[in-house]
Amino acid sequence: MSSLKEFLMMSEAAGDLDQYIIAAQEPFEDGLRTLVEIPSVSQHAVCKPDVRRCILSAEEYLQILMKGGTKVDTKSRLIGWDNGLPAVYWKCIRHRKWPTIILYNHLDVQPAEQKDGWDTEPFELVILDAPKVGRQYFGRGTTDDKGPALVGLLAIKFALLRGLPLNFVVVWESEEEDGSMHFPEILAQIKDDLQGLSSPSLLISDTIWPAVHVPSVSCGLRGVINFTFELTTAIDDRNRAKGVHSGLCGGVATNPIIRLSHVIAASVDEAGWVAVRGAHDGLAPLPAEALEAFAQTDAITLETFKRDFGLRSCFAGSVPDLLNRIWNLPTFEVTGIIGGVTEPAGAVKTEIPGYARAHVSCRLGPGQDPVQFEQALRKHVARIDSDMVIIRRGGVSRPFAMDPKGPYLQAAAEAFKTGFGYPEVVFDRCGGSIGAVIHFTELLPGLPVVLLGLSLPTHNYHGTNENFDWRQAAGGIRTFVHYFERVANMPTAQK
Amino acid sequence: MSSLKEFLMMSEAAGDLDQYIIAAQEPFEDGLRTLVEIPSVSQHAVCKPDVRRCILSAEEYLQILMKGGTKVDTKSRLIGWDNGLPAVYWKCIRHRKWPTIILYNHLDVQPAEQKDGWDTEPFELVILDAPKVGRQYFGRGTTDDKGPALVGLLAIKFALLRGLPLNFVVVWESEEEDGSMHFPEILAQIKDDLQGLSSPSLLISDTIWPAVHVPSVSCGLRGVINFTFELTTAIDDRNRAKGVHSGLCGGVATNPIIRLSHVIAASVDEAGWVAVRGAHDGLAPLPAEALEAFAQTDAITLETFKRDFGLRSCFAGSVPDLLNRIWNLPTFEVTGIIGGVTEPAGAVKTEIPGYARAHVSCRLGPGQDPVQFEQALRKHVARIDSDMVIIRRGGVSRPFAMDPKGPYLQAAAEAFKTGFGYPEVVFDRCGGSIGAVIHFTELLPGLPVVLLGLSLPTHNYHGTNENFDWRQAAGGIRTFVHYFERVANMPTAQK
């Protein structure tokens, strides 16, 4: 058996979990190839048909899943199909009183082009059998988040075959990498359904371990808010930006790149600290327990962190400093800047540009309010350059933090131990942001959220040569199934 | 008669100077069209054949010039044809004791693309009959420096027809916009010829008037030196720059754009002053007389300056401050910057880039040494970011200043008065740089240099919709001829 569709159709349990996982490898690779080879880049308008195609493929898998083994009434819906980017909503209610696990993933991906430095074509699944890692999968979306989505699908398949007393809901969206701007509209369409679920909890596999062999349950996410700074300093008679000769005007004309540099330099100091007045307002300090538990592991040192991400230098002076900076503190990062003439690389066009633009992405720590942060940033920039135009684009994600002592998070940690057999499991934070988490918890206050990520620092999240591997996928299926079993066995009081 | 070739072939004087100029209009436009429609962009390797084609066209005009009217032995040579970008050298020695005017222009141009904001195709000559300005010529190179080159050619033609007692040399190069790096090699090939010339003086038309109706003789040029700053902060396993996720590494990874911003912001303060220690060393203050003479005119106000160049704001607080800044003081201008993802304009790729680059162009005032300046800048940058790589590319041009009281500059000013009939002529400085000036004066110490520019602030030097006009061309021919007559009549002692 090799195709994912055939595997999902299977109606007899394929032996025990170990045997099931062995049998699931080829189907997993078949499904991953199908999804990765659809360039579902949500930020590129031109990829919109691909994004829809990707969601349609995924819905087909879910429809097949109902046919094999599942004797209950299930429903699958495409949502948001007419407005913006679509999602698939699948519901499998087997008993109205059983606990319900809501599985969320996103099937859209970051932009990628081979010329960015990829060794392979980003939208072609390339499989390597590496000596140490084992079976590796290269391609955009393998680790973020198509691979983890298929891990969840295969775990649900096993749970259904085994008849675990659980209900399942799957929500796969396609706009996460573009800020999940329309996700509230998606949820509004399934609001009644979701509010009627019995003992719901949310399971998301879109976070990253601190190191290989150190599974982590994430207890927090930073928020995110993106800005574009624009400055036009010289215009022609039709009000369009124009450059001026650097000999004729050099020394008196406002140089928009220099002005942007002043604003940027005044926003982050030379030690990497955000220097915007009010930018830390509301921030909840990182709980000592989060750091203590983590400090007992050797999961991260400054050296492994730098090595895993390929950083030539790093602002942090110690591991606690590092964790505080990447998990909790607000950031101000310039993700792109453009102005003037830069090509060819030795360009000497002696012209002061009339326009420049910088793209800024800020993460916010738990307790912080994006609206307040935005006000503080706008005031700060206006103090330095009142001509600068600030545009906020895309979605805004609020930060989020949880108590690791909750039963679902503890269940997740235990499941990781059984699933992977590694010596330690840590409760960490994730410096990233997942917009959907906030939207789900707004709709269902108190909803337990479990961030059971499978990605590794070496998987190059958002970067070139993004990859995933079978060891993480297999361990992930096993972990998810163990987690399902624990949720199924939870005393109702804890739900 | 309409073609420039036919006009240059003419062997009988076409009446007086006024009649000659009227007859020269169509030939001028024909020649300008030919030259402008060759995209001789020296900075683009792909344009190298066009650059050569442009020089060949120009040489053809010079060859024809010899055939018509000129009964003496003349020579034309293509120089630098095999190495780098070529020049044409034309020599017309009519009497070994007559004074020799060396006319220099460059026939290469700045890059231009319609998408930069041009209303017309940059490499197509578009002629407009504007109500106020008269006949306007749009296209890259019209004012810098193909138009002025043809003005010189037509003035020489008239001088030859009239039998003025002068010798002429023409040097038209094709690498000025790329820093005239190989110009010393060009001069080395004609060194003996140049050193044997009788009473040589250099005439260059590649500068700009402070305002419409205010002809200017430039008495100084700033030097120029260009740098590229590069920073790689994160690398993959093959040592190539790579981005890292702004959630996973945001707050600790060095952001190359922010580092560049720190360096840039520390190099120019918020009032536009260069803040590099040692950057002003050697600077000769602007002579009071230069400012006084200028102050008596109304040639520039802060408002006209801003309007002419389309500047939305300007650092200078008064006209003398303005002139000091644009004519004399060293500058640090960022002409281009690139890093990360900026497209589409609302891009939200939440990735910290692994590489960024800024292009910096510095002008130097008279008295300053580019070598010292470079050392000062390198030390300054190393103090702020020792990982930053600084590359200097292209040619370096030293600054240059002259005493306006010299006979050639006085002759030029008088010629302007007769040539244009405007009420005032000013001695100014030019904030730009012309590498050839330095190289000529190194080869021929004491060589009088006359900068008789014809361009106006509204001609958009180096910018979009570059243009020239017949009023400037016609006045230019008249001015050049009057200047020739004055040089021909100079007492030998003054030569």
PDB file of N, CA and C in Angstrom, chain A residues 102-139:
ATOM      1  N   ILE A 102     -10.053  19.340  18.745  1.00  0.00           N
ATOM      2  CA  ILE A 102     -10.047  20.192  17.531  1.00  0.00           C
ATOM      3  C   ILE A 102      -8.609  20.268  17.047  1.00  0.00           C
ATOM      4  N   LEU A 103      -8.368  19.740  15.870  1.00  0.00           N
ATOM      5  CA  LEU A 103      -7.024  19.779  15.313  1.00  0.00           C
ATOM      6  C   LEU A 103      -6.933  20.961  14.339  1.00  0.00           C
ATOM      7  N   TYR A 104      -5.976  21.851  14.593  1.00  0.00           N
ATOM      8  CA  TYR A 104      -5.787  22.999  13.700  1.00  0.00           C
ATOM      9  C   TYR A 104      -4.421  22.907  13.030  1.00  0.00           C
ATOM     10  N   ASN A 105      -4.411  23.120  11.746  1.00  0.00           N
ATOM     11  CA  ASN A 105      -3.137  23.334  11.022  1.00  0.00           C
ATOM     12  C   ASN A 105      -3.388  24.365   9.933  1.00  0.00           C
ATOM     13  N   HIS A 106      -2.295  24.839   9.353  1.00  0.00           N
ATOM     14  CA  HIS A 106      -2.457  25.704   8.173  1.00  0.00           C
ATOM     15  C   HIS A 106      -1.734  25.060   7.002  1.00  0.00           C
ATOM     16  N   LEU A 107      -2.326  25.198   5.846  1.00  0.00           N
ATOM     17  CA  LEU A 107      -1.765  24.548   4.656  1.00  0.00           C
ATOM     18  C   LEU A 107      -1.153  25.554   3.694  1.00  0.00           C
ATOM     19  N   ASP A 108      -1.171  26.818   4.067  1.00  0.00           N
ATOM     20  CA  ASP A 108      -0.469  27.787   3.231  1.00  0.00           C
ATOM     21  C   ASP A 108       0.994  27.848   3.691  1.00  0.00           C
ATOM     22  N   VAL A 109       1.831  28.396   2.851  1.00  0.00           N
ATOM     23  CA  VAL A 109       3.268  28.405   3.149  1.00  0.00           C
ATOM     24  C   VAL A 109       3.867  29.778   2.860  1.00  0.00           C
ATOM     25  N   GLN A 110       5.085  29.958   3.377  1.00  0.00           N
ATOM     26  CA  GLN A 110       5.867  31.160   3.086  1.00  0.00           C
ATOM     27  C   GLN A 110       6.313  31.140   1.619  1.00  0.00           C
ATOM     28  N   PRO A 111       6.593  32.312   1.062  1.00  0.00           N
ATOM     29  CA  PRO A 111       7.151  32.347  -0.291  1.00  0.00           C
ATOM     30  C   PRO A 111       8.488  31.583  -0.346  1.00  0.00           C
ATOM     31  N   ALA A 112       8.836  31.085  -1.487  1.00  0.00           N
ATOM     32  CA  ALA A 112      10.131  30.405  -1.660  1.00  0.00           C
ATOM     33  C   ALA A 112      10.478  30.368  -3.129  1.00  0.00           C
ATOM     34  N   GLU A 113      11.735  30.610  -3.395  1.00  0.00           N
ATOM     35  CA  GLU A 113      12.236  30.492  -4.768  1.00  0.00           C
ATOM     36  C   GLU A 113      13.610  29.864  -4.707  1.00  0.00           C
ATOM     37  N   GLN A 114      13.929  29.065  -5.694  1.00  0.00           N
ATOM     38  CA  GLN A 114      15.223  28.376  -5.677  1.00  0.00           C
ATOM     39  C   GLN A 114      16.371  29.380  -5.596  1.00  0.00           C
ATOM     40  N   LYS A 115      16.189  30.537  -6.242  1.00  0.00           N
ATOM     41  CA  LYS A 115      17.268  31.537  -6.244  1.00  0.00           C
ATOM     42  C   LYS A 115      17.533  32.140  -4.858  1.00  0.00           C
ATOM     43  N   ASP A 116      16.617  31.930  -3.909  1.00  0.00           N
ATOM     44  CA  ASP A 116      16.867  32.395  -2.545  1.00  0.00           C
ATOM     45  C   ASP A 116      17.997  31.603  -1.888  1.00  0.00           C
ATOM     46  N   GLY A 117      18.432  30.526  -2.538  1.00  0.00           N
ATOM     47  CA  GLY A 117      19.521  29.743  -1.965  1.00  0.00           C
ATOM     48  C   GLY A 117      19.150  28.291  -1.703  1.00  0.00           C
ATOM     49  N   TRP A 118      17.999  27.865  -2.212  1.00  0.00           N
ATOM     50  CA  TRP A 118      17.604  26.466  -2.038  1.00  0.00           C
ATOM     51  C   TRP A 118      18.520  25.561  -2.871  1.00  0.00           C
ATOM     52  N   ASP A 119      18.811  24.395  -2.308  1.00  0.00           N
ATOM     53  CA  ASP A 119      19.579  23.399  -3.075  1.00  0.00           C
ATOM     54  C   ASP A 119      18.674  22.616  -3.999  1.00  0.00           C
ATOM     55  N   THR A 120      17.374  22.631  -3.703  1.00  0.00           N
ATOM     56  CA  THR A 120      16.422  21.887  -4.525  1.00  0.00           C
ATOM     57  C   THR A 120      15.291  22.829  -4.905  1.00  0.00           C
ATOM     58  N   GLU A 121      14.400  22.347  -5.766  1.00  0.00           N
ATOM     59  CA  GLU A 121      13.245  23.150  -6.136  1.00  0.00           C
ATOM     60  C   GLU A 121      12.309  23.170  -4.919  1.00  0.00           C
ATOM     61  N   PRO A 122      11.945  24.370  -4.405  1.00  0.00           N
ATOM     62  CA  PRO A 122      11.167  24.420  -3.157  1.00  0.00           C
ATOM     63  C   PRO A 122       9.820  23.697  -3.230  1.00  0.00           C
ATOM     64  N   PHE A 123       9.211  23.691  -4.423  1.00  0.00           N
ATOM     65  CA  PHE A 123       7.879  23.076  -4.514  1.00  0.00           C
ATOM     66  C   PHE A 123       7.931  21.701  -5.169  1.00  0.00           C
ATOM     67  N   GLU A 124       8.990  20.982  -4.852  1.00  0.00           N
ATOM     68  CA  GLU A 124       9.145  19.604  -5.296  1.00  0.00           C
ATOM     69  C   GLU A 124       9.620  18.862  -4.047  1.00  0.00           C
ATOM     70  N   LEU A 125       8.963  17.764  -3.718  1.00  0.00           N
ATOM     71  CA  LEU A 125       9.403  17.030  -2.522  1.00  0.00           C
ATOM     72  C   LEU A 125      10.644  16.215  -2.861  1.00  0.00           C
ATOM     73  N   VAL A 126      11.727  16.492  -2.171  1.00  0.00           N
ATOM     74  CA  VAL A 126      12.966  15.740  -2.391  1.00  0.00           C
ATOM     75  C   VAL A 126      13.247  14.934  -1.123  1.00  0.00           C
ATOM     76  N   ILE A 127      13.416  13.624  -1.286  1.00  0.00           N
ATOM     77  CA  ILE A 127      13.629  12.739  -0.132  1.00  0.00           C
ATOM     78  C   ILE A 127      15.089  12.292  -0.115  1.00  0.00           C
ATOM     79  N   LEU A 128      15.719  12.457   1.032  1.00  0.00           N
ATOM     80  CA  LEU A 128      17.121  12.041   1.179  1.00  0.00           C
ATOM     81  C   LEU A 128      17.205  11.040   2.326  1.00  0.00           C
ATOM     82  N   ASP A 129      18.001  10.014   2.144  1.00  0.00           N
ATOM     83  CA  ASP A 129      18.270   9.127   3.265  1.00  0.00           C
ATOM     84  C   ASP A 129      19.605   9.547   3.847  1.00  0.00           C
ATOM     85  N   ALA A 130      19.559  10.311   4.909  1.00  0.00           N
ATOM     86  CA  ALA A 130      20.784  10.855   5.491  1.00  0.00           C
ATOM     87  C   ALA A 130      21.304   9.891   6.556  1.00  0.00           C
ATOM     88  N   PRO A 131      22.628   9.801   6.706  1.00  0.00           N
ATOM     89  CA  PRO A 131      23.213   8.831   7.633  1.00  0.00           C
ATOM     90  C   PRO A 131      22.706   8.994   9.066  1.00  0.00           C
ATOM     91  N   LYS A 132      22.694  10.210   9.580  1.00  0.00           N
ATOM     92  CA  LYS A 132      22.317  10.415  10.983  1.00  0.00           C
ATOM     93  C   LYS A 132      20.821  10.597  11.172  1.00  0.00           C
ATOM     94  N   VAL A 133      20.254  11.473  10.359  1.00  0.00           N
ATOM     95  CA  VAL A 133      18.862  11.888  10.571  1.00  0.00           C
ATOM     96  C   VAL A 133      17.873  10.829  10.118  1.00  0.00           C
ATOM     97  N   GLY A 134      18.258  10.011   9.143  1.00  0.00           N
ATOM     98  CA  GLY A 134      17.314   9.083   8.548  1.00  0.00           C
ATOM     99  C   GLY A 134      16.646   9.715   7.346  1.00  0.00           C
ATOM    100  N   ARG A 135      15.351   9.432   7.195  1.00  0.00           N
ATOM    101  CA  ARG A 135      14.654   9.874   5.987  1.00  0.00           C
ATOM    102  C   ARG A 135      14.241  11.345   6.116  1.00  0.00           C
ATOM    103  N   GLN A 136      14.807  12.181   5.243  1.00  0.00           N
ATOM    104  CA  GLN A 136      14.556  13.630   5.306  1.00  0.00           C
ATOM    105  C   GLN A 136      13.724  14.083   4.120  1.00  0.00           C
ATOM    106  N   TYR A 137      12.835  15.025   4.392  1.00  0.00           N
ATOM    107  CA  TYR A 137      11.962  15.546   3.337  1.00  0.00           C
ATOM    108  C   TYR A 137      12.246  17.026   3.132  1.00  0.00           C
ATOM    109  N   PHE A 138      12.697  17.406   1.954  1.00  0.00           N
ATOM    110  CA  PHE A 138      12.979  18.808   1.656  1.00  0.00           C
ATOM    111  C   PHE A 138      11.866  19.394   0.788  1.00  0.00           C
ATOM    112  N   GLY A 139      11.474  20.606   1.089  1.00  0.00           N
ATOM    113  CA  GLY A 139      10.460  21.299   0.293  1.00  0.00           C
ATOM    114  C   GLY A 139       9.746  22.311   1.156  1.00  0.00           C
TER     115      GLY A 139
END
